[in-house]
mmCIF file of C-alpha atoms in Angstrom:
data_model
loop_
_atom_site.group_PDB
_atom_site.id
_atom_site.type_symbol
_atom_site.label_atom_id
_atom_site.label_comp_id
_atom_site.label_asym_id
_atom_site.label_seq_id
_atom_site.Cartn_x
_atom_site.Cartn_y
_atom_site.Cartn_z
ATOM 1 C CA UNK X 1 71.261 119.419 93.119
ATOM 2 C CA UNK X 2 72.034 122.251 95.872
ATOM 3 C CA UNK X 3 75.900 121.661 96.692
ATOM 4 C CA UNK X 4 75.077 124.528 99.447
ATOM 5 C CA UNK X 5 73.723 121.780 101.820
ATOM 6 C CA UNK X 6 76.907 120.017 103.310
ATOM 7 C CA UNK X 7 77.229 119.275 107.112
ATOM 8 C CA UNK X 8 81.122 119.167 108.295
ATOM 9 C CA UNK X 9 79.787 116.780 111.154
ATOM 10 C CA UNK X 10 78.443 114.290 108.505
ATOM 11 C CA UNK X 11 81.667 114.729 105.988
ATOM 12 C CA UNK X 12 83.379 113.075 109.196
ATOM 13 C CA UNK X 13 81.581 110.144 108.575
ATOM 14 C CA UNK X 14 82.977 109.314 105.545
ATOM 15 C CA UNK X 15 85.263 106.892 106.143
ATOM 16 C CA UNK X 16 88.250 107.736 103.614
ATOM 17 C CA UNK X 17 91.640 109.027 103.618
ATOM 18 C CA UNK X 18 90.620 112.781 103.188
ATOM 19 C CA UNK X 19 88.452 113.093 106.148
ATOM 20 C CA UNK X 20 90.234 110.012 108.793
ATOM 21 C CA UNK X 21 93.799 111.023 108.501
ATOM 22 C CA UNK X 22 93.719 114.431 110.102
ATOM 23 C CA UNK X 23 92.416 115.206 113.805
ATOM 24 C CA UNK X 24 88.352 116.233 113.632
ATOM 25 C CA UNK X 25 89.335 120.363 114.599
ATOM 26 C CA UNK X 26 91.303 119.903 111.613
ATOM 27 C CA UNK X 27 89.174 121.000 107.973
ATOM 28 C CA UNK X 28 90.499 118.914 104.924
ATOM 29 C CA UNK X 29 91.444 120.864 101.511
ATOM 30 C CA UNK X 30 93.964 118.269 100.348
ATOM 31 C CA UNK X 31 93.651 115.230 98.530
ATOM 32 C CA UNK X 32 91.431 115.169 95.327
ATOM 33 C CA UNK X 33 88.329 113.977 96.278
ATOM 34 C CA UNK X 34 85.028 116.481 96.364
ATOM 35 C CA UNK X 35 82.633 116.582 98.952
ATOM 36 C CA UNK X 36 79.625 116.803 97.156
ATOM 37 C CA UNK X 37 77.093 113.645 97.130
ATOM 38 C CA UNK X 38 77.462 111.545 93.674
ATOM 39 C CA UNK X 39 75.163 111.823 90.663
ATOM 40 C CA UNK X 40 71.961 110.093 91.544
ATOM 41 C CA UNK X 41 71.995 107.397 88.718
ATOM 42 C CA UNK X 42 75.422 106.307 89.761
ATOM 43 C CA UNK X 43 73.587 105.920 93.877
ATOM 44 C CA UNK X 44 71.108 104.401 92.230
ATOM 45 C CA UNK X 45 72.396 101.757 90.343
ATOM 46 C CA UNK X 46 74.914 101.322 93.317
ATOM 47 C CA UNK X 47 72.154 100.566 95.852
ATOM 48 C CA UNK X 48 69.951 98.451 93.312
ATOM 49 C CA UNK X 49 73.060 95.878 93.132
ATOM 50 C CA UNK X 50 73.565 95.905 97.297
ATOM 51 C CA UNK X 51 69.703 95.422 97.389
ATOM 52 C CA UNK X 52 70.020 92.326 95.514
ATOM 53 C CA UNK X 53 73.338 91.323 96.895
ATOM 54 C CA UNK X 54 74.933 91.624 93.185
ATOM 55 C CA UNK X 55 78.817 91.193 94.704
ATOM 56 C CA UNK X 56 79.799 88.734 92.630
ATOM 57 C CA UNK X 57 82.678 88.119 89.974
ATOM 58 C CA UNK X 58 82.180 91.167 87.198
ATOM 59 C CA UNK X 59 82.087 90.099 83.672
ATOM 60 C CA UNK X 60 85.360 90.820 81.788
ATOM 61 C CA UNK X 61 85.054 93.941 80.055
ATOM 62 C CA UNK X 62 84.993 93.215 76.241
ATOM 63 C CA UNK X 63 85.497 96.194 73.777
ATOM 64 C CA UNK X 64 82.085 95.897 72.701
ATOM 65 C CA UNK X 65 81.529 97.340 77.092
ATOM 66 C CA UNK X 66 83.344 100.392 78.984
ATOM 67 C CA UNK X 67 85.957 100.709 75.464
ATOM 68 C CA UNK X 68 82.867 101.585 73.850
ATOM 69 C CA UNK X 69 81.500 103.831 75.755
ATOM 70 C CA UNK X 70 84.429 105.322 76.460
ATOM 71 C CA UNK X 71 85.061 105.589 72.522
ATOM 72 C CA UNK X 72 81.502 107.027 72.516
ATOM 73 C CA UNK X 73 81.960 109.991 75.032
ATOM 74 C CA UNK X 74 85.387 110.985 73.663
ATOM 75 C CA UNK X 75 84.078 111.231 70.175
ATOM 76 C CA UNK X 76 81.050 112.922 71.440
ATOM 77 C CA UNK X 77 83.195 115.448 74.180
ATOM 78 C CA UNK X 78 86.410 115.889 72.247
ATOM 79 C CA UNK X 79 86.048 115.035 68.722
ATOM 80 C CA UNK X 80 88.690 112.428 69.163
ATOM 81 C CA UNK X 81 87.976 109.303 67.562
ATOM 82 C CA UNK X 82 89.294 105.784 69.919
ATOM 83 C CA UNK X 83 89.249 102.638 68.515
ATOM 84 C CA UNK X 84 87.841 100.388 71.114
ATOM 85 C CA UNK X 85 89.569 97.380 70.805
ATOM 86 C CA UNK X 86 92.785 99.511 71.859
ATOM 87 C CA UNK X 87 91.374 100.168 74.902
ATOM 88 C CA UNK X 88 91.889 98.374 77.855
ATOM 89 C CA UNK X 89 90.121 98.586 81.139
ATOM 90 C CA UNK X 90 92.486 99.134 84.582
ATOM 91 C CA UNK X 91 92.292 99.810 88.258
ATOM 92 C CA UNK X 92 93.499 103.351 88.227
ATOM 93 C CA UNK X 93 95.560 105.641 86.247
ATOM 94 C CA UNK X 94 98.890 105.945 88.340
ATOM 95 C CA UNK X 95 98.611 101.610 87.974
ATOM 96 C CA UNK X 96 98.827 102.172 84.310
ATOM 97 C CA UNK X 97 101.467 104.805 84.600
ATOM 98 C CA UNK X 98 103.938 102.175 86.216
ATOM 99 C CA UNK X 99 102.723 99.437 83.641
ATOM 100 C CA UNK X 100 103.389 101.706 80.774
ATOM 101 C CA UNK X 101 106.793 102.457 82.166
ATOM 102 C CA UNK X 102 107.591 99.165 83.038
ATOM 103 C CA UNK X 103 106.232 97.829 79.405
ATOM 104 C CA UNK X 104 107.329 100.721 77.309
ATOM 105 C CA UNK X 105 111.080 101.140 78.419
ATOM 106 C CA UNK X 106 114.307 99.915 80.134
ATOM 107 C CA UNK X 107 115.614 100.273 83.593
ATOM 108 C CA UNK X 108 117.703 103.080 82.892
ATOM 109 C CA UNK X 109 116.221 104.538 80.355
ATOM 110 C CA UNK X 110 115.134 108.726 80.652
ATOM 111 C CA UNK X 111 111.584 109.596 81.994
ATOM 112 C CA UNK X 112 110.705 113.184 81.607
ATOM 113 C CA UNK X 113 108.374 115.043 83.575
ATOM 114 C CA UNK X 114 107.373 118.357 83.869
ATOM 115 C CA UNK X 115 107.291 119.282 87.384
ATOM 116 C CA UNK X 116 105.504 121.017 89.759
ATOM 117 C CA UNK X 117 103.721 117.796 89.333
ATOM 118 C CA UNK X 118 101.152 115.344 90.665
ATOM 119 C CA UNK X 119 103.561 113.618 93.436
ATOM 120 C CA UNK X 120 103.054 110.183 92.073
ATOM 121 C CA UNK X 121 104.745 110.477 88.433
ATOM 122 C CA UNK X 122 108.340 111.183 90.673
ATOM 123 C CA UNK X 123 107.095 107.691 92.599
ATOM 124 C CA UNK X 124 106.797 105.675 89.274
ATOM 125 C CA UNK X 125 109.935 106.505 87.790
ATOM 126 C CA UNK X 126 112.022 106.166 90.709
ATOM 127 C CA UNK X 127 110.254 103.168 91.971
ATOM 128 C CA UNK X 128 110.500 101.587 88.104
ATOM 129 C CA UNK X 129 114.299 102.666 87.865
ATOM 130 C CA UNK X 130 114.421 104.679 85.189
ATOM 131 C CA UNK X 131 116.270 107.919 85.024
ATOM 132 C CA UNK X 132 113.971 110.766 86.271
ATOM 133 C CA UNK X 133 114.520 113.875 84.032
ATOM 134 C CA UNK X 134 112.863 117.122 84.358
ATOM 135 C CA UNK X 135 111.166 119.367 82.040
ATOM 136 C CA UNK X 136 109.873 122.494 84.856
ATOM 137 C CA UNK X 137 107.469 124.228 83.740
ATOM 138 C CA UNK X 138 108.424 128.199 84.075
ATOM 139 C CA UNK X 139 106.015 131.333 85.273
ATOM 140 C CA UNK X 140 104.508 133.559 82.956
ATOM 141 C CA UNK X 141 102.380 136.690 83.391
ATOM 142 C CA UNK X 142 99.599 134.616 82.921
ATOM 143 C CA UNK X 143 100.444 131.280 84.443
ATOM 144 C CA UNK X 144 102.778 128.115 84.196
ATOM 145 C CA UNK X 145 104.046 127.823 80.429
ATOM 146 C CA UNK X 146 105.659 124.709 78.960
ATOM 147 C CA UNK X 147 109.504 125.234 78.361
ATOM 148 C CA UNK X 148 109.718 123.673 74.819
ATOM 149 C CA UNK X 149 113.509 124.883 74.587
ATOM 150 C CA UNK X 150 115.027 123.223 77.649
ATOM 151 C CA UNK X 151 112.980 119.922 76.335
ATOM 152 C CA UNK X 152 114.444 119.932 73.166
ATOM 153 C CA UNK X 153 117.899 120.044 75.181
ATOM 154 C CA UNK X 154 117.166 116.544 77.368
ATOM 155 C CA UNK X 155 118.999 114.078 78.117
ATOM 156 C CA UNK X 156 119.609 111.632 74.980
ATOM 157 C CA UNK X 157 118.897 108.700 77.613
ATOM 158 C CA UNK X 158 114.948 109.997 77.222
ATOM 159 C CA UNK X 159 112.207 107.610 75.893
ATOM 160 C CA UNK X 160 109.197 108.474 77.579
ATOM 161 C CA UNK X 161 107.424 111.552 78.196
ATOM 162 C CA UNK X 162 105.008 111.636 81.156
ATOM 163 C CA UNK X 163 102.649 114.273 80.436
ATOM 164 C CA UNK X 164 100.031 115.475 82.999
ATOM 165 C CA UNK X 165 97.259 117.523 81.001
ATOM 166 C CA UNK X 166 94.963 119.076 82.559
ATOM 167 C CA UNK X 167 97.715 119.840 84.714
ATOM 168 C CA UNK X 168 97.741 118.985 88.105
ATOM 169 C CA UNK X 169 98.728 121.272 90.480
ATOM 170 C CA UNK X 170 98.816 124.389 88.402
ATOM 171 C CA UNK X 171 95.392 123.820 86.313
ATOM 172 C CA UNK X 172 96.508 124.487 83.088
ATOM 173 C CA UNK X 173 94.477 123.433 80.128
ATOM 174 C CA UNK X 174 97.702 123.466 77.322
ATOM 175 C CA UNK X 175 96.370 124.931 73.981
ATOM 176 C CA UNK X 176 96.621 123.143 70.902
ATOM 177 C CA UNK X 177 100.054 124.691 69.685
ATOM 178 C CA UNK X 178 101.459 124.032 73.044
ATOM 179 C CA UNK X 179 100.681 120.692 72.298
ATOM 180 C CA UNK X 180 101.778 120.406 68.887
ATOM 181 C CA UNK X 181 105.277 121.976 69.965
ATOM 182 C CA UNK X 182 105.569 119.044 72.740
ATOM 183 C CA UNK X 183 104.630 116.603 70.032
ATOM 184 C CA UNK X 184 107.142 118.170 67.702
ATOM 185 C CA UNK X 185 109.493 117.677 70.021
ATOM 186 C CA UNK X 186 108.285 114.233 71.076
ATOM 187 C CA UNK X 187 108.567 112.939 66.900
ATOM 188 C CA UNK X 188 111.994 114.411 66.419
ATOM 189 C CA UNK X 189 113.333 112.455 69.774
ATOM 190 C CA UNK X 190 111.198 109.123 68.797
ATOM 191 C CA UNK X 191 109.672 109.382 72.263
ATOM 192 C CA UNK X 192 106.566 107.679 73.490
ATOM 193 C CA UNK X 193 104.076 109.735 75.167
ATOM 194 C CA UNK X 194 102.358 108.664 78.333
ATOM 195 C CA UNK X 195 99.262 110.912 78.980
ATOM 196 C CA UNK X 196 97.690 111.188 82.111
ATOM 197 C CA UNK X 197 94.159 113.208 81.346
ATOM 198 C CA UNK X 198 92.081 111.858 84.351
ATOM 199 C CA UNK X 199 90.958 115.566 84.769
ATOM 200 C CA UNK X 200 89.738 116.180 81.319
ATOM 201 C CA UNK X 201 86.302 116.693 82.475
ATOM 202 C CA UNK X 202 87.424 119.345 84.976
ATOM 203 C CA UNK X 203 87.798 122.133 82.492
ATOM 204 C CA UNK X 204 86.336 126.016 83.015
ATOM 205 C CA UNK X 205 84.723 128.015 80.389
ATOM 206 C CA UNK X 206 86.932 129.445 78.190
ATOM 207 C CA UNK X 207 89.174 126.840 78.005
ATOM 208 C CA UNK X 208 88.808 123.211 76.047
ATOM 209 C CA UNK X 209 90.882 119.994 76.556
ATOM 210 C CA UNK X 210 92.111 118.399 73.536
ATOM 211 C CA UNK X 211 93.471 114.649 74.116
ATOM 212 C CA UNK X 212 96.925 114.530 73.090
ATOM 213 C CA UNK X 213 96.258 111.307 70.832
ATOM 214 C CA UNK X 214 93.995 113.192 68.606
ATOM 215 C CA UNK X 215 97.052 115.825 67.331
ATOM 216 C CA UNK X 216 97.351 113.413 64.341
ATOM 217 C CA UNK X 217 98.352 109.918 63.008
ATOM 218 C CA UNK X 218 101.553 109.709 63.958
ATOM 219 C CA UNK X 219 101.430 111.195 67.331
ATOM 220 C CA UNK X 220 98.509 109.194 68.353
ATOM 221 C CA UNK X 221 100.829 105.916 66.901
ATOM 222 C CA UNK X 222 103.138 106.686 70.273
ATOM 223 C CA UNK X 223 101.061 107.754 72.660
ATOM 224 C CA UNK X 224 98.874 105.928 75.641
ATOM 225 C CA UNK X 225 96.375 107.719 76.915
ATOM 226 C CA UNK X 226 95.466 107.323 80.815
ATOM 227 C CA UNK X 227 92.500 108.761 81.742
ATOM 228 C CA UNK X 228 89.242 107.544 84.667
ATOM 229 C CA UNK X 229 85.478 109.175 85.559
ATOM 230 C CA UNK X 230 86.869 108.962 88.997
ATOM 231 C CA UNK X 231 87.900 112.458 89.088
ATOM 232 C CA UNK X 232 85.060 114.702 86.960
ATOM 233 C CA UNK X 233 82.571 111.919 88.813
ATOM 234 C CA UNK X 234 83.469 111.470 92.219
ATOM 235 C CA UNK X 235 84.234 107.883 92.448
ATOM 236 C CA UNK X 236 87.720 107.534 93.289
ATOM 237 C CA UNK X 237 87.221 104.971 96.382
ATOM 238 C CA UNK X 238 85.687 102.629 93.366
ATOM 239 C CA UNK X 239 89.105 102.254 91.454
ATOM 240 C CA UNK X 240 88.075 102.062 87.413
ATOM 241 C CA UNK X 241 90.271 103.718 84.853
ATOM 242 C CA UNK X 242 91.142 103.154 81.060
ATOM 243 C CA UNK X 243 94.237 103.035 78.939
ATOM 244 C CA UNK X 244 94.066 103.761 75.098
ATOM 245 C CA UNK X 245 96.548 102.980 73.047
ATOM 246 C CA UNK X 246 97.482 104.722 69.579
ATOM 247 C CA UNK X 247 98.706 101.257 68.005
ATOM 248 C CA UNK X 248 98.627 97.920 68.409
ATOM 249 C CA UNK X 249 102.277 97.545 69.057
ATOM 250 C CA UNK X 250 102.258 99.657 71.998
ATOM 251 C CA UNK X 251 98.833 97.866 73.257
ATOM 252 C CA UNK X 252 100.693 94.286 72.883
ATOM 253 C CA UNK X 253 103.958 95.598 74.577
ATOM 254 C CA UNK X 254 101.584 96.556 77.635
ATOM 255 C CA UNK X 255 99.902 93.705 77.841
ATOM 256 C CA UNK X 256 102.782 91.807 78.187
ATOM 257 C CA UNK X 257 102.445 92.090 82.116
ATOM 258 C CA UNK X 258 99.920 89.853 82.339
ATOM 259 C CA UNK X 259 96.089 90.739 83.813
ATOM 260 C CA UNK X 260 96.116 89.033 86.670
ATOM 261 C CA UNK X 261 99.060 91.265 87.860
ATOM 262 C CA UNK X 262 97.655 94.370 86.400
ATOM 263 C CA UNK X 263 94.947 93.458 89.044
ATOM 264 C CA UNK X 264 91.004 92.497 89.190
ATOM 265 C CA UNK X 265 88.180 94.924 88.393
ATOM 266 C CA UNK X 266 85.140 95.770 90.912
ATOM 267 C CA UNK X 267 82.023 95.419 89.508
ATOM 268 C CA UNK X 268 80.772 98.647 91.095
ATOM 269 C CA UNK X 269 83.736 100.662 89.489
ATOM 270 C CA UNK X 270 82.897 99.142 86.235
ATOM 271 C CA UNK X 271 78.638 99.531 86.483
ATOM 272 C CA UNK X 272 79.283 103.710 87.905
ATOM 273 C CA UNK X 273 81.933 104.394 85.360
ATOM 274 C CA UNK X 274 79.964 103.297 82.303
ATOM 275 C CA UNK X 275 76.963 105.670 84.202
ATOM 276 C CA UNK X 276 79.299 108.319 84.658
ATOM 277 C CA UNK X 277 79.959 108.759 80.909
ATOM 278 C CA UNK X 278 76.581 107.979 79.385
ATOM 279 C CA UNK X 279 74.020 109.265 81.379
ATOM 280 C CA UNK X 280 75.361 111.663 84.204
ATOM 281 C CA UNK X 281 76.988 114.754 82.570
ATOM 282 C CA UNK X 282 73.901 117.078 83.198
ATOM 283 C CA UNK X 283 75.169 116.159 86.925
ATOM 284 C CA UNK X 284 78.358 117.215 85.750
ATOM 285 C CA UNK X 285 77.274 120.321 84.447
ATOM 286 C CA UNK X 286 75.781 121.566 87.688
ATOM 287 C CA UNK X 287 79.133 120.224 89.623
ATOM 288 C CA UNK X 288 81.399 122.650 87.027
ATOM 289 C CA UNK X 289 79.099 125.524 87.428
ATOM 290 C CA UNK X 290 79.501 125.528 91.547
ATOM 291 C CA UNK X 291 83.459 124.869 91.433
ATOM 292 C CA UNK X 292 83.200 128.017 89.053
ATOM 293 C CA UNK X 293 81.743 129.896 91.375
ATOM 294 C CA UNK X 294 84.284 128.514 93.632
ATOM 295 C CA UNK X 295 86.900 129.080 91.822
ATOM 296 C CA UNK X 296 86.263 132.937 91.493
ATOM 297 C CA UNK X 297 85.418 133.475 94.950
ATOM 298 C CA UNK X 298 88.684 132.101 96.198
ATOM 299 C CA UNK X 299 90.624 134.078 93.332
ATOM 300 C CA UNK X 300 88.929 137.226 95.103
ATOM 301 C CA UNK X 301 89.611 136.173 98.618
ATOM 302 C CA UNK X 302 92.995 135.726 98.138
ATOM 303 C CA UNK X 303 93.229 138.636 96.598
ATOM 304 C CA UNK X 304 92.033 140.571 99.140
ATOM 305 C CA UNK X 305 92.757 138.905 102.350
ATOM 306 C CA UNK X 306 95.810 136.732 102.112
ATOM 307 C CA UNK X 307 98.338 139.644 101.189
ATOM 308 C CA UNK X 308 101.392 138.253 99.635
ATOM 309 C CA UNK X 309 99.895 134.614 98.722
ATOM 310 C CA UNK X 310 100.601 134.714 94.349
ATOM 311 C CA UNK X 311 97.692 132.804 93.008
ATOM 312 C CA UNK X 312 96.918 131.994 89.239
ATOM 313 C CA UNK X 313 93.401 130.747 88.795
ATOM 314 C CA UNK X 314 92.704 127.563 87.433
ATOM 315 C CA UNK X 315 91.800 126.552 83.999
ATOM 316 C CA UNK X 316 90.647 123.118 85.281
ATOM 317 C CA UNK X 317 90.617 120.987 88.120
ATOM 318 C CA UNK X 318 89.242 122.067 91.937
ATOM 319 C CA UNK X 319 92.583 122.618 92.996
ATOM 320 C CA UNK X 320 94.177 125.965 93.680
ATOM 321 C CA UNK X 321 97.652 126.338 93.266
ATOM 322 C CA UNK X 322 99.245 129.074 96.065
ATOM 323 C CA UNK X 323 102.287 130.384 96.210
ATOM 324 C CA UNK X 324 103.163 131.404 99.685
ATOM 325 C CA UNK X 325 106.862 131.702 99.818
ATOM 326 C CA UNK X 326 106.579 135.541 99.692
ATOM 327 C CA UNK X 327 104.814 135.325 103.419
ATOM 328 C CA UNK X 328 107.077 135.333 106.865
ATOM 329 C CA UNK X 329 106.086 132.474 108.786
ATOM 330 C CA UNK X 330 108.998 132.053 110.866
ATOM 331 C CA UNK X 331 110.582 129.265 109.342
ATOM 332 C CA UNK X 332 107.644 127.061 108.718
ATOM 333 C CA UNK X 333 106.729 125.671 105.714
ATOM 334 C CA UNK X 334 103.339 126.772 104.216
ATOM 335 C CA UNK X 335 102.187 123.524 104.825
ATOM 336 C CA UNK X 336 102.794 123.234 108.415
ATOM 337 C CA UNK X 337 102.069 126.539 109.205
ATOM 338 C CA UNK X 338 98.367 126.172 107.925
ATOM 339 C CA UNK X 339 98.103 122.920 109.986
ATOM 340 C CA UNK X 340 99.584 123.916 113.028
ATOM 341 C CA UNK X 341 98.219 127.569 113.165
ATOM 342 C CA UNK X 342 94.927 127.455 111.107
ATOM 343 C CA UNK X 343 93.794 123.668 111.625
ATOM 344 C CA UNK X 344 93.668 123.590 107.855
ATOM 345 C CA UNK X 345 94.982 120.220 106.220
ATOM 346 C CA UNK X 346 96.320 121.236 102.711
ATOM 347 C CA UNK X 347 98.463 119.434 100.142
ATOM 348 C CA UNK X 348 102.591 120.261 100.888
ATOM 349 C CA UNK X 349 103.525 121.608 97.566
ATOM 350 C CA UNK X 350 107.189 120.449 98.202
ATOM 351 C CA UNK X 351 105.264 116.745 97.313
ATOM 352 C CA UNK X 352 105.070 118.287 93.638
ATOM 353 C CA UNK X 353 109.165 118.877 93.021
ATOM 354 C CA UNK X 354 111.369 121.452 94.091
ATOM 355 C CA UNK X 355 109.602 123.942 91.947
ATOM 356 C CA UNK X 356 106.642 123.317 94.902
ATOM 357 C CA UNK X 357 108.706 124.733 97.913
ATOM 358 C CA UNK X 358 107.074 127.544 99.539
ATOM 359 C CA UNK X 359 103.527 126.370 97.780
ATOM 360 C CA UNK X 360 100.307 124.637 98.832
ATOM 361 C CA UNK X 361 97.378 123.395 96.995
ATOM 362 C CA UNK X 362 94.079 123.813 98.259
ATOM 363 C CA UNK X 363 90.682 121.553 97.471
ATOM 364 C CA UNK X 364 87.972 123.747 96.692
ATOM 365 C CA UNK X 365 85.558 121.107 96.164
ATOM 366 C CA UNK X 366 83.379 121.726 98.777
ATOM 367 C CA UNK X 367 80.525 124.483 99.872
ATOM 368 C CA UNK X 368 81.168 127.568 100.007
ATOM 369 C CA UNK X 369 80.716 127.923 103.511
ATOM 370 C CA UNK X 370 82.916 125.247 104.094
ATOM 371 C CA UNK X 371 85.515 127.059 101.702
ATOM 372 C CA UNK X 372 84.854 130.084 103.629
ATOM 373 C CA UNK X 373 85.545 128.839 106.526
ATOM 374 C CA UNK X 374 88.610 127.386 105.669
ATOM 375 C CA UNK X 375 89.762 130.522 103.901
ATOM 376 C CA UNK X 376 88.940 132.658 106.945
ATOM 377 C CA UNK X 377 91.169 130.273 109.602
ATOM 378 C CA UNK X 378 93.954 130.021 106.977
ATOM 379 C CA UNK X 379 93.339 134.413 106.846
ATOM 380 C CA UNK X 380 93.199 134.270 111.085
ATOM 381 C CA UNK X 381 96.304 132.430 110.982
ATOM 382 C CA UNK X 382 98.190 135.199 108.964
#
């Protein structure tokens, strides 16, 4: 598939959030969504069922369904065996962060996360009234790092750990000892771990995601694992996820919000997600290949033409992480100053935490003469 051949004037068409909520002389780089068409199987299956007006009810997903295959692909991608009848299907993965929360602890009760962070965890605790405790990550020579010593030091009201890996903004891919020292710390402190791994197909050669659940027995025995083909496929606007659970305890205290208020299941989210991970990863393949190509041409443009924007490439995700508070933009924040001066709509990093002041994060998923383009207003406007 040639990801080359993208027309801005028919990417206005679309009729989602990324491309409607900013004036058209305004180019989108924000929310997670890619430009590129879907896989073709997934198309094709979607316009088979609108050919024979298949909108119905879905069938309930049984584990013998979407667990399976899910089971299937993580065994096959990540060595990490899932027992599908501890899996449960869900509308999205930030739904099953506030379930989890809501299911797995108190109001009151400690939430860490681990900002700069993927605006919705802050959301979830707040809005779930637990105690919202951070973990920052700190800088590095060669990126974001995990700060295992101020963890150990948190509050004694923590029970839950909401971990974001692949991290979202900064697109690290944690190794496995920096995620045996979090689960270290996460045995000694008897807390359950919430993972949120929706970008675990996202990852860049050189680099390999390991699910946190698969560390060992008893770290997979507290953790839930969150985690969609929405992202590494495309599909977010269809609204299919999955939660695994490491025991059965934690999968009955879950369920103890009943379905019907967890919310109903689409049938096309269900038929393009099962697609996704059984037949469509040579798709994904070709996708990963591009946004590596992407990924080092924006490393080298900012390099050379945005002087005094700090950027650490990605080890997964299409999201670049800039640091712009070195630049003098008269007062502006990065954010508005590449809307108002460049016509370039990017994601405010002061969404992500403090630690996202004087940041933005840019969506590379797109051509690269889109991404040039882009790159050369937000260069103009500088």
């Amino acid at each position: 598939m040639n990801f080359d051949e993208l027309d801005l004037t028919e990417l206005r068409r679309r009729r989602g959030e990324k491309w409607q909520d900013y004036p058209a002389d305004v180019i989108p780089a924000w929310v997670a969504d890619m430009d590129f068409p879907v896989a073709p199987a997934i198309a094709k299956q979607l316009a088979e069922r609108v050919a024979i007006h298949d909108l119905g009810y879905p069938q309930n997903p049984t584990p013998e369904g979407l667990p399976t295959v899910f089971a299937k692909r993580a065994l096959e991608r990540f060595g990490w065996t899932v027992d599908p009848r501890r899996v449960l299907v869900l509308t999205d993965v930030v739904q099953g962060i506030y379930v989890a929360l809501q299911t797995l602890s108190s109001p009151g009760d400690g939430v860490v996360i681990q900002p700069p962070v993927y605006p919705p965890f802050f959301d979830a605790v707040r809005e779930s009234q637990r105690a919202l405790l951070t973990n920052p990550l700190v800088r590095g020579p060669r990126g974001y790092e995990l700060d295992l010593d101020q963890l150990r030091s948190a509050d004694s009201s923590a029970r839950i750990l909401l971990l974001c890996h692949p991290q979202n903004p900064t697109g690290r891919v944690f190794t496995r000892r920096e995620l045996e020292g979090l689960a270290q710390v996460a045995l000694q402190r008897d807390w359950i771990v919430v993972s949120d791994e929706i970008q675990c197909d996202l990852v860049y050669p050189g680099h390999r995601h390991i699910p946190f659940a698969s560390l060992g027995p008893e770290v997979e025995a507290r953790t839930v694992t969150l985690t969609s083909a929405t992202k590494g496929f495309n599909i977010a606007g269809l609204r299919c996820a999955v939660a695994a659970f490491g025991s059965d305890s934690l999968l009955e205290r879950f369920k103890s919000v009943p379905s019907h208020v967890r919310g109903g299941l689409g049938s096309f989210g269900l038929a393009a997600t099962e697609i996704a991970w059984s037949s469509c990863q040579p798709w994904l393949d070709d996708v990963l290949a591009y946004l590596d190509g992407n990924r080092r041409f924006l490393a080298e443009f900012v390099a050379k033409r945005l002087p005094g924007v700090v950027h650490f490439t990605p080890e997964s995700l299409y999201l670049a992480w800039l640091d712009c508070a070195a630049l003098e933009l008269g007062g502006e924040a990065p954010y508005d100053f590449f809307l108002n001066r460049a016509r370039v709509a990017l994601s405010d990093g002061r969404r992500f935490g403090v630690q996202g002041r004087g940041f933005v994060r840019l969506n590379f998923a797109t051509s690269r003469a889109i991404l040039t383009q882009i790159l050369e207003r937000m260069a103009g406007a500088l």
